[in-house]
Every structure is written in C-alpha cells, then in structure tokens.
Short mmCIF file of C-alpha atoms and ligand atoms in Angstrom, two decimals:
data_model
loop_
_atom_site.label_atom_id
_atom_site.label_comp_id
_atom_site.label_asym_id
_atom_site.label_seq_id
_atom_site.Cartn_x
_atom_site.Cartn_y
_atom_site.Cartn_z
CA MET A 290 74.91 83.04 140.14
CA THR A 291 71.62 81.73 141.43
CA LEU A 292 69.05 79.85 139.38
CA GLN A 293 65.50 81.12 139.43
CA PRO A 294 63.17 78.49 140.91
CA ILE A 295 60.64 77.11 138.47
CA THR A 296 58.18 75.92 141.07
CA GLY A 297 58.54 78.68 143.64
CA ARG A 298 60.65 76.51 145.94
CA THR A 299 64.21 77.38 147.17
CA ALA A 300 66.62 78.46 144.42
CA LEU A 301 69.78 76.47 143.73
CA THR A 302 73.24 77.99 144.04
CA VAL A 303 75.57 77.11 141.16
CA PRO A 304 79.18 78.19 140.69
CA ASP A 305 80.59 80.60 138.13
CA GLY A 306 83.85 79.58 136.49
CA PRO A 307 86.68 81.55 134.92
CA ARG A 308 86.20 82.39 131.24
CA HIS A 309 89.23 80.40 130.07
CA ALA A 310 91.34 77.37 130.91
CA ARG A 311 94.75 76.15 129.77
CA ILE A 312 97.33 73.45 130.30
CA HIS A 313 99.70 74.64 133.03
CA GLY A 314 102.12 71.71 133.00
CA ILE A 315 102.72 68.43 131.17
CA GLY A 316 104.92 65.44 131.91
CA GLY A 317 105.76 62.05 130.47
CA TYR A 318 107.13 58.75 131.72
CA ARG A 319 108.69 55.99 129.64
CA PRO A 320 109.54 52.67 131.31
CA GLU A 321 113.20 51.69 131.37
CA ARG A 322 113.14 48.55 129.24
CA VAL A 323 113.70 49.17 125.52
CA VAL A 324 112.20 46.42 123.33
CA THR A 325 113.69 46.22 119.85
CA ASN A 326 112.00 44.96 116.69
CA GLU A 327 114.45 42.08 116.73
CA GLU A 328 113.09 40.99 120.14
CA ILE A 329 109.49 41.27 118.87
CA CYS A 330 110.39 39.18 115.79
CA ARG A 331 111.46 36.26 118.00
CA HIS A 332 107.74 35.52 118.44
CA ILE A 333 106.24 36.50 115.05
CA ASP A 334 107.15 35.90 111.41
CA SER A 335 108.27 39.44 110.62
CA SER A 336 111.39 41.57 110.32
CA ASP A 337 112.85 44.83 111.59
CA GLU A 338 112.73 46.12 108.01
CA TRP A 339 108.99 45.33 107.55
CA ILE A 340 108.05 46.85 110.90
CA GLN A 341 109.99 50.05 110.21
CA GLN A 342 108.64 50.39 106.67
CA ARG A 343 104.97 49.75 107.57
CA SER A 344 104.74 51.52 110.92
CA GLY A 345 107.87 53.64 111.45
CA ILE A 346 108.48 51.87 114.76
CA ILE A 347 112.13 51.16 115.61
CA GLU A 348 111.65 50.28 119.28
CA ARG A 349 109.15 50.65 122.12
CA ARG A 350 109.28 50.50 125.94
CA PHE A 351 107.73 47.80 128.10
CA ALA A 352 107.04 48.25 131.78
CA ALA A 353 108.67 45.88 134.27
CA PRO A 354 106.40 42.95 135.24
CA ASP A 355 105.68 44.52 138.64
CA GLU A 356 105.38 48.09 137.31
CA THR A 357 101.72 49.12 137.20
CA VAL A 358 99.57 51.65 135.39
CA VAL A 359 99.37 53.58 138.65
CA ASP A 360 103.17 53.60 139.07
CA MET A 361 103.66 55.04 135.58
CA ALA A 362 100.81 57.54 136.03
CA GLU A 363 102.43 58.74 139.26
CA HIS A 364 105.79 59.46 137.58
CA ALA A 365 104.19 61.46 134.76
CA SER A 366 101.85 63.32 137.13
CA VAL A 367 104.65 64.43 139.44
CA LYS A 368 106.41 65.99 136.44
CA ALA A 369 103.27 67.71 135.23
CA LEU A 370 102.54 69.13 138.70
CA GLU A 371 106.14 70.35 138.99
CA MET A 372 106.00 72.15 135.66
CA ALA A 373 102.61 73.68 136.55
CA GLY A 374 103.85 74.82 139.97
CA VAL A 375 100.68 73.27 141.37
CA SER A 376 100.67 71.07 144.47
CA ALA A 377 98.75 67.78 144.60
CA ASP A 378 96.35 69.14 147.22
CA GLN A 379 95.20 71.80 144.76
CA ILE A 380 93.86 69.15 142.38
CA ASP A 381 90.06 68.92 142.50
CA VAL A 382 89.61 66.17 139.91
CA ILE A 383 91.75 63.35 138.50
CA LEU A 384 90.71 62.02 135.09
CA LEU A 385 92.73 58.95 134.19
CA ALA A 386 92.41 57.66 130.62
CA THR A 387 93.40 54.02 130.15
CA VAL A 388 92.30 50.75 128.62
CA SER A 389 94.93 48.62 130.30
CA PHE A 390 94.29 48.91 134.05
CA PRO A 391 93.67 45.22 134.72
CA TYR A 392 90.65 45.71 137.00
CA GLN A 393 87.15 46.13 135.66
CA THR A 394 86.47 47.96 138.91
CA PRO A 395 87.48 49.97 140.91
CA ALA A 396 89.17 52.65 138.79
CA ALA A 397 92.89 53.46 138.91
CA ALA A 398 92.38 57.20 139.51
CA PRO A 399 91.57 56.97 143.28
CA LEU A 400 94.81 55.01 143.82
CA LEU A 401 96.76 57.69 141.94
CA ALA A 402 95.16 60.32 144.18
CA ILE A 403 96.55 58.57 147.24
CA ARG A 404 99.99 58.19 145.72
CA LEU A 405 100.17 61.90 144.91
CA GLY A 406 98.84 62.94 148.28
CA ALA A 407 95.93 64.77 146.69
CA ASP A 408 93.29 66.02 149.07
CA ASP A 409 90.12 63.98 148.43
CA PRO A 410 89.76 64.83 144.73
CA ALA A 411 87.00 63.46 142.53
CA ALA A 412 88.78 60.64 140.69
CA TYR A 413 87.66 58.31 137.89
CA ASP A 414 88.87 56.58 134.75
CA ILE A 415 87.95 57.31 131.14
CA SER A 416 87.65 54.46 128.66
CA ALA A 417 88.15 56.05 125.23
CA ALA A 418 91.28 54.17 124.11
CA CYS A 419 93.69 56.30 122.07
CA ALA A 420 91.34 59.33 122.27
CA GLY A 421 91.07 59.13 126.08
CA TYR A 422 93.56 61.88 126.87
CA CYS A 423 91.99 64.34 124.41
CA TYR A 424 88.54 63.50 125.83
CA GLY A 425 90.03 64.24 129.28
CA ILE A 426 91.41 67.62 128.19
CA SER A 427 87.97 68.51 126.82
CA MET A 428 86.24 67.50 130.09
CA ALA A 429 88.79 69.32 132.24
CA ASN A 430 88.35 72.52 130.18
CA ASP A 431 84.58 72.34 130.59
CA MET A 432 84.77 71.61 134.34
CA ILE A 433 87.08 74.54 134.98
CA ARG A 434 85.07 76.99 132.89
CA ALA A 435 81.82 75.84 134.54
CA GLY A 436 83.36 76.45 137.96
CA SER A 437 83.10 72.85 139.19
CA ALA A 438 86.90 72.49 139.54
CA GLN A 439 89.92 74.78 139.72
CA PHE A 440 92.67 72.33 138.79
CA VAL A 441 92.15 69.04 136.98
CA LEU A 442 94.86 66.40 136.46
CA VAL A 443 94.41 64.57 133.15
CA VAL A 444 96.45 61.38 132.72
CA GLY A 445 96.85 59.05 129.76
CA VAL A 446 98.53 55.80 130.77
CA GLU A 447 98.85 52.32 129.31
CA LYS A 448 100.54 49.01 130.05
CA LEU A 449 99.52 47.52 126.72
CA SER A 450 102.18 44.82 126.99
CA ASP A 451 99.74 43.15 129.44
CA PHE A 452 96.99 43.12 126.80
CA THR A 453 98.97 42.24 123.69
CA SER A 454 99.68 38.72 122.51
CA PRO A 455 103.36 38.50 121.63
CA THR A 456 102.47 35.98 118.91
CA ASP A 457 99.82 38.11 117.19
CA ARG A 458 101.42 39.38 114.00
CA GLY A 459 98.90 42.19 113.66
CA THR A 460 99.56 43.88 117.04
CA ALA A 461 102.71 42.55 118.70
CA PHE A 462 105.00 45.15 117.11
CA ILE A 463 102.63 48.11 117.49
CA PHE A 464 101.95 48.64 121.15
CA GLY A 465 104.11 50.01 123.97
CA ASP A 466 103.79 51.17 127.59
CA GLY A 467 104.06 54.64 129.12
CA ALA A 468 102.25 57.57 130.74
CA GLY A 469 101.64 61.24 130.09
CA ALA A 470 99.89 63.78 132.30
CA ALA A 471 98.70 67.38 132.15
CA VAL A 472 97.52 69.85 134.77
CA VAL A 473 94.64 71.97 133.46
CA GLY A 474 93.59 75.11 135.33
CA PRO A 475 92.17 78.62 134.98
CA SER A 476 93.62 81.06 132.46
CA ASP A 477 93.53 84.73 131.51
CA PHE A 478 93.41 83.83 127.81
CA PRO A 479 91.82 81.01 125.75
CA GLY A 480 94.20 78.08 126.18
CA ILE A 481 92.10 75.17 124.93
CA GLY A 482 90.11 75.49 121.71
CA PRO A 483 86.80 73.80 120.94
CA THR A 484 86.97 70.00 120.96
CA VAL A 485 85.82 68.14 117.85
CA ALA A 486 84.90 64.63 118.98
CA GLY A 487 82.81 61.73 117.77
CA SER A 488 82.34 58.00 117.51
CA ASP A 489 81.58 55.32 114.98
CA GLY A 490 80.11 52.33 116.79
CA HIS A 491 79.50 50.52 113.49
CA ASN A 492 83.23 49.75 113.61
CA TRP A 493 83.24 48.78 117.26
CA ASP A 494 84.90 45.45 116.48
CA LYS A 495 87.86 46.84 114.53
CA ILE A 496 90.05 47.14 117.64
CA VAL A 497 88.67 44.90 120.34
CA GLN A 498 89.55 42.55 123.16
CA ARG A 499 89.50 39.03 121.76
CA GLN A 500 86.83 37.93 124.30
CA ALA A 501 84.56 39.53 126.85
CA TRP A 502 85.56 38.78 130.47
CA THR A 503 82.26 36.92 130.88
CA ASP A 504 83.09 34.59 127.97
CA LEU A 505 85.88 33.16 130.10
CA ARG A 506 83.63 32.37 132.99
CA PRO A 507 82.10 29.00 131.99
CA ALA A 508 85.53 27.50 131.31
CA MET A 509 86.90 28.78 134.60
CA ASP A 510 83.88 27.95 136.76
CA HIS A 511 83.23 24.54 135.22
CA PRO A 512 86.42 23.26 133.57
CA GLN A 513 85.78 20.20 131.42
CA PRO A 514 88.37 17.44 130.92
CA GLY A 515 90.31 18.00 127.73
CA GLN A 516 89.02 21.53 127.34
CA GLU A 517 91.47 24.25 126.30
CA THR A 518 92.58 26.67 129.00
CA PRO A 519 90.81 30.01 128.47
CA THR A 520 93.03 32.52 126.71
CA TRP A 521 93.82 35.96 127.99
CA PRO A 522 91.55 38.40 126.13
CA ALA A 523 94.29 40.32 124.37
CA ILE A 524 93.53 43.24 122.05
CA GLU A 525 93.12 42.40 118.35
CA MET A 526 93.01 44.86 115.48
CA GLN A 527 91.86 44.82 111.85
CA GLY A 528 94.86 46.93 111.00
CA GLN A 529 94.07 47.76 107.39
CA SER A 530 90.51 48.96 108.13
CA VAL A 531 91.69 51.10 111.03
CA PHE A 532 94.49 52.45 108.88
CA ARG A 533 92.07 53.51 106.14
CA TRP A 534 89.68 55.11 108.68
CA ALA A 535 92.54 57.00 110.30
CA VAL A 536 93.95 58.27 107.03
CA PHE A 537 90.67 59.25 105.33
CA SER A 538 88.48 60.34 108.25
CA MET A 539 90.87 61.87 110.79
CA ALA A 540 92.49 64.51 108.54
CA PRO A 541 89.05 66.18 107.97
CA VAL A 542 88.46 66.07 111.75
CA ALA A 543 91.83 67.77 112.29
CA ALA A 544 90.94 70.40 109.67
CA ARG A 545 87.56 71.08 111.37
CA THR A 546 89.39 71.48 114.70
CA ILE A 547 91.71 74.15 113.26
CA THR A 548 88.70 76.01 111.84
CA ALA A 549 86.76 75.71 115.11
CA ALA A 550 89.67 77.30 116.94
CA GLY A 551 89.56 80.26 114.51
CA ILE A 552 93.11 79.82 113.29
CA ALA A 553 94.83 78.71 110.05
CA PRO A 554 97.29 75.79 109.65
CA GLU A 555 100.19 78.29 109.37
CA ASP A 556 99.38 79.59 112.85
CA LEU A 557 100.30 76.21 114.37
CA ASP A 558 103.67 75.56 115.98
CA ALA A 559 103.07 71.86 116.46
CA PHE A 560 100.97 68.96 115.26
CA VAL A 561 100.71 66.14 117.77
CA PRO A 562 98.55 63.34 116.37
CA HIS A 563 98.02 60.06 118.19
CA GLN A 564 101.16 58.02 117.61
CA ALA A 565 99.63 55.04 115.81
CA ASN A 566 101.78 54.67 112.72
CA MET A 567 104.26 57.02 111.04
CA ARG A 568 102.48 56.51 107.70
CA ILE A 569 99.19 57.76 109.21
CA THR A 570 100.97 60.84 110.53
CA ASP A 571 102.60 61.49 107.13
CA ALA A 572 99.24 61.11 105.35
CA MET A 573 97.55 63.56 107.74
CA VAL A 574 100.34 66.14 107.39
CA LYS A 575 99.92 65.92 103.60
CA ALA A 576 96.12 66.12 103.67
CA LEU A 577 96.22 69.12 106.04
CA LYS A 578 98.85 70.83 103.86
CA LEU A 579 100.73 71.76 107.02
CA PRO A 580 103.51 74.27 106.34
CA GLU A 581 107.08 73.03 106.83
CA GLY A 582 107.56 75.18 109.94
CA VAL A 583 105.00 73.15 111.89
CA ALA A 584 106.84 70.65 114.10
CA VAL A 585 105.29 67.16 113.77
CA ALA A 586 105.34 64.58 116.58
CA ARG A 587 107.14 61.41 115.48
CA ASP A 588 107.47 59.78 118.85
CA VAL A 589 106.06 56.50 117.57
CA ALA A 590 109.56 55.64 116.25
CA THR A 591 110.99 55.01 119.70
CA THR A 592 107.87 54.73 121.88
CA GLY A 593 105.49 52.64 119.76
CA ASN A 594 101.75 53.17 120.06
CA THR A 595 100.91 53.86 123.71
CA SER A 596 97.21 54.56 123.11
CA ALA A 597 95.92 57.09 125.72
CA ALA A 598 99.49 58.07 126.67
CA SER A 599 100.78 58.82 123.17
CA VAL A 600 99.73 62.48 122.77
CA PRO A 601 101.01 63.82 126.12
CA LEU A 602 104.15 61.65 125.88
CA ALA A 603 104.96 63.08 122.46
CA MET A 604 104.13 66.66 123.44
CA SER A 605 106.16 66.61 126.64
CA ARG A 606 109.17 65.18 124.81
CA MET A 607 109.01 67.86 122.10
CA LEU A 608 108.80 70.59 124.76
CA GLU A 609 111.69 69.11 126.73
CA ALA A 610 113.80 68.88 123.55
CA GLY A 611 113.05 72.51 122.71
CA ASP A 612 111.45 71.46 119.36
CA ILE A 613 108.30 73.49 120.10
CA PRO A 614 107.87 76.80 121.96
CA HIS A 615 106.25 77.21 125.35
CA GLY A 616 103.14 79.30 124.73
CA GLY A 617 102.89 78.16 121.09
CA LEU A 618 99.86 76.57 119.44
CA ALA A 619 99.52 72.79 119.02
CA LEU A 620 96.87 70.72 117.30
CA GLN A 621 96.38 67.41 119.09
CA ILE A 622 94.18 64.56 117.95
CA GLY A 623 93.47 61.15 119.47
CA PHE A 624 91.71 58.31 117.60
CA GLY A 625 91.24 54.61 118.11
CA ALA A 626 89.13 51.76 119.51
CA GLY A 627 85.43 52.49 119.62
CA LEU A 628 85.97 53.80 117.07
CA VAL A 629 86.26 57.19 118.78
CA TYR A 630 88.16 60.42 118.25
CA ALA A 631 88.73 63.80 119.86
CA ALA A 632 90.86 66.80 118.84
CA GLN A 633 91.56 70.33 120.00
CA VAL A 634 94.06 73.14 119.50
CA VAL A 635 95.85 73.92 122.77
CA VAL A 636 98.33 76.58 123.91
CA LEU A 637 101.51 74.79 124.89
CA PRO A 638 102.38 75.10 128.60
O1 LIG B 267 95.95 53.03 118.09
C1 LIG B 267 94.72 52.80 117.52
C2 LIG B 267 94.71 53.07 116.10
N1 LIG B 267 95.54 52.10 115.42
C3 LIG B 267 96.01 52.36 114.24
O2 LIG B 267 95.78 53.41 113.73
C4 LIG B 267 96.75 51.27 113.51
C5 LIG B 267 96.31 51.24 112.07
N2 LIG B 267 96.88 50.16 111.26
C6 LIG B 267 98.21 50.08 110.97
O3 LIG B 267 99.02 50.86 111.42
C7 LIG B 267 98.60 49.07 109.90
O4 LIG B 267 97.48 48.45 109.36
C8 LIG B 267 99.58 47.98 110.40
C9 LIG B 267 100.95 48.59 110.67
C10 LIG B 267 99.03 47.34 111.67
C11 LIG B 267 99.77 46.90 109.33
O5 LIG B 267 100.29 47.50 108.16
P1 LIG B 267 99.58 47.29 106.78
O6 LIG B 267 100.39 47.98 105.75
O7 LIG B 267 98.14 47.68 106.88
O8 LIG B 267 99.69 45.70 106.59
P2 LIG B 267 98.57 44.71 106.05
O9 LIG B 267 97.77 44.21 107.16
O10 LIG B 267 97.87 45.31 104.87
O11 LIG B 267 99.46 43.52 105.51
C12 LIG B 267 100.30 43.67 104.36
C13 LIG B 267 101.12 42.44 104.15
C14 LIG B 267 100.29 41.14 104.15
O12 LIG B 267 100.97 40.23 103.26
P3 LIG B 267 100.42 40.02 101.79
O13 LIG B 267 99.00 39.55 101.93
O14 LIG B 267 100.53 41.33 101.10
O15 LIG B 267 101.35 38.99 101.24
C15 LIG B 267 100.44 40.62 105.55
O16 LIG B 267 100.28 39.23 105.62
O17 LIG B 267 102.04 42.29 105.26
C16 LIG B 267 101.83 41.03 105.91
N3 LIG B 267 102.01 41.26 107.35
C17 LIG B 267 103.21 41.19 107.92
N4 LIG B 267 104.42 40.93 107.47
C18 LIG B 267 105.44 40.96 108.34
C19 LIG B 267 101.06 41.56 108.26
N5 LIG B 267 101.63 41.70 109.47
C20 LIG B 267 102.93 41.49 109.29
C21 LIG B 267 104.05 41.51 110.15
N6 LIG B 267 105.26 41.25 109.62
N7 LIG B 267 103.93 41.81 111.46
#
C-alpha cells in the first residue's frame, strides 16, 4: 500500500500486515530453589498458616544469587521458540516486560537477543509491572497485523527477590522469581482478541519502590559521619488497597474483555489471571460467574507472585500438564503497580 502525498512530494511506502495474529508457542522457567513459608517466616512475624490463608501461597522460587533476569528469560524463550517451531533469527522484535532488571539503562532485551542468537531484532523493555506481559501481547498483535514485524518474542521475567525486603511483612511472602515467554506471529484466524487496558495514576504510590534512585545520591556522594547507610529501594505495597482495587475493578475489566472478543464466559477453556493472591482469583471467578468447566490458573500456590512472568508461567504449566487444550480459548489479565492493567482473550498455542 502506498500513502497519497498531501503536499505533492514523494509518497511513502508502508507495509501491509496479515489480518490476524496468534501465539505460536509459550514457555516458562522456574528457578531451582524452592523457598518455603517457614523460611520466609524466619525474617518476619508471620506463620505458614497465615500466609496460606491470606494469599494461597505455599512456596515460591528464588533465583540463585548469580542467576539474572536475562538468564531466566533465555530459558523460557528457548522453550517458547521450540514449541512455535520458529528459529531465533526469524524474530523481528523482542519485547521484554520486567520491573526487576537492576539497570535503569540499557534494557535487558538486547542482551537476550544476543543470547538467543537472534538476527538484529528491535529489542526493548516494557515497564508495566504485573500487566507487562499482557501489554506486550497487545503490542505484538498490533505490530504483526500492521506489517511491521512477522514474529515477536514477548517475555515476562522477574527477579523480585532482588527488590523485596525479607523483613517487610507486607511483601516478603508474596513475591517470587521466574520467566515466561511467548512467540507471536501471523495467523489464518483471529488468535488474539481486543485488549482492554488502562491505568489509574491516582494510585501510583500503592505499589512503589521505597525510594527513587536519585534519593540515594546525596548520601552516597556526600556521606556524613553518623548518617545511616542508604537502604536498597525495595518494593513496598499497600496490600489492602491493592487487594480491594483488584477484586472490585478487575472483574469488570475481565468481563469487558470477554464481550470485546465477542464470546461468552462459557466459551472459555481457561482463565489465567495475574497470580497475585488466590483470594483475588477466587473473587474474580465468582464475579465473572465462570462455569465450572473453565480451568482456572492457581499457580500462585507454588510460584508466588512473579509479576510480569505470572501469566505466561501459569499458562505454560497448564498446557504442559494437559489441564487446558491446545487451540482452546483463554482469558488472561494482568494488573499491578501503576496502577495498570491489560487483558485479552487468546487462542492457546
Ligand atoms: O502483583 C501486584 C498486585 N498485588 C496484589 O494484588 C496484592 C494485593 N494484596 C494482597 O494480596 C493482600 O493485601 C495481602 C496478602 C498482601 C495481605 O492480606 P490482607 O488480608 O489484606 O492483610 P491485611 O494487610 O489486611 O492485614 C490483616 C491482619 C493485620 O492484623 P490486624 O490489624 O487485623 O490485627 C496485619 O497486621 O494481618 C496482619 N498481617 C500479618 N500477619 C501475619 C499483615 N501482614 C502479615 C503477615 N503475617 N505477613
């Protein structure tokens, strides 16, 4: 297709894309080390019973000290590429969603490209916390349909153990580490429904790093005698407020997503919400009146809350276990710090 010039000068050439896109392959990676509630409770005044009752979390995984966000992203991406039958050099764009790559700049995605042996792809990170992966799927879908990419690798990866204070009672038991990845490419049928996404910046401070990096600077550049050592700006959360927002605001978003896709709840094979808290998942299932036959992701029990990684980790595990059918319909929704959210119905790879 060629654009008509407005001014009479040379016309621009722009690409045409395929009508549809879908997820061709998905993969997950969980670090080896299992961290029990008992281990978490060595540093906070809590109990295994309280953690299980309030969050549904039994255990989570922590990456090894020298295991990086890029290492975990690589493992998950290799699995997703294998399932898709797509080679790394076919990837045009890498979108890596994370809030725990410990560099403000550069992004992690170009390093992942090198690791995978991808051929000079566009590569950048997305900062949308627990909604990052679903934002990435939306962007990949649009890129492919617009003709600006053929295959896009979308990764959600977190090493939240680096950004969580083990002595913070409000977060220490929640977060875990891991990675999930999906290969998105052209399709003969609609494989990714309309994305419903939004943000509520009024509640920006509800899940937030304790300090800005720049707040640390005076103490580091000009240390004063007797002054406290600057603390690592770990993530803090006003749990109850976020809980209420998730329960009351995210079920309507999920319902709008089902409607936007032109389907009914009974058409779904799977519901894969962000794995924040089992009670949030239960409340959403109830509010959506999901029929019993819809398989619900409950990965939070053994993986904890892995933010951007939680949706693809849960979905890949359910597929591997045979709990949900290849080619079936899944509603996925991510929500978290920002506050931001994104949801879409996808055809399972
Ligand atoms: O991923 C991004 C999105 N994140 C989320 O969606 C997380 C949303 N929030 C949550 O999942 C929940 O708020 C938590 C699991 C974090 C906390 O559960 P809660 O039921 O909201 O607890 P709460 O903060 O309302 O505290 C209830 C009680 C309080 O005691 P009192 O005042 O009732 O005597 C707390 O002091 O539990 C106490 N408490 C704890 N007790 C044992 C708070 N934290 C703990 C703890 N262990 N770790």
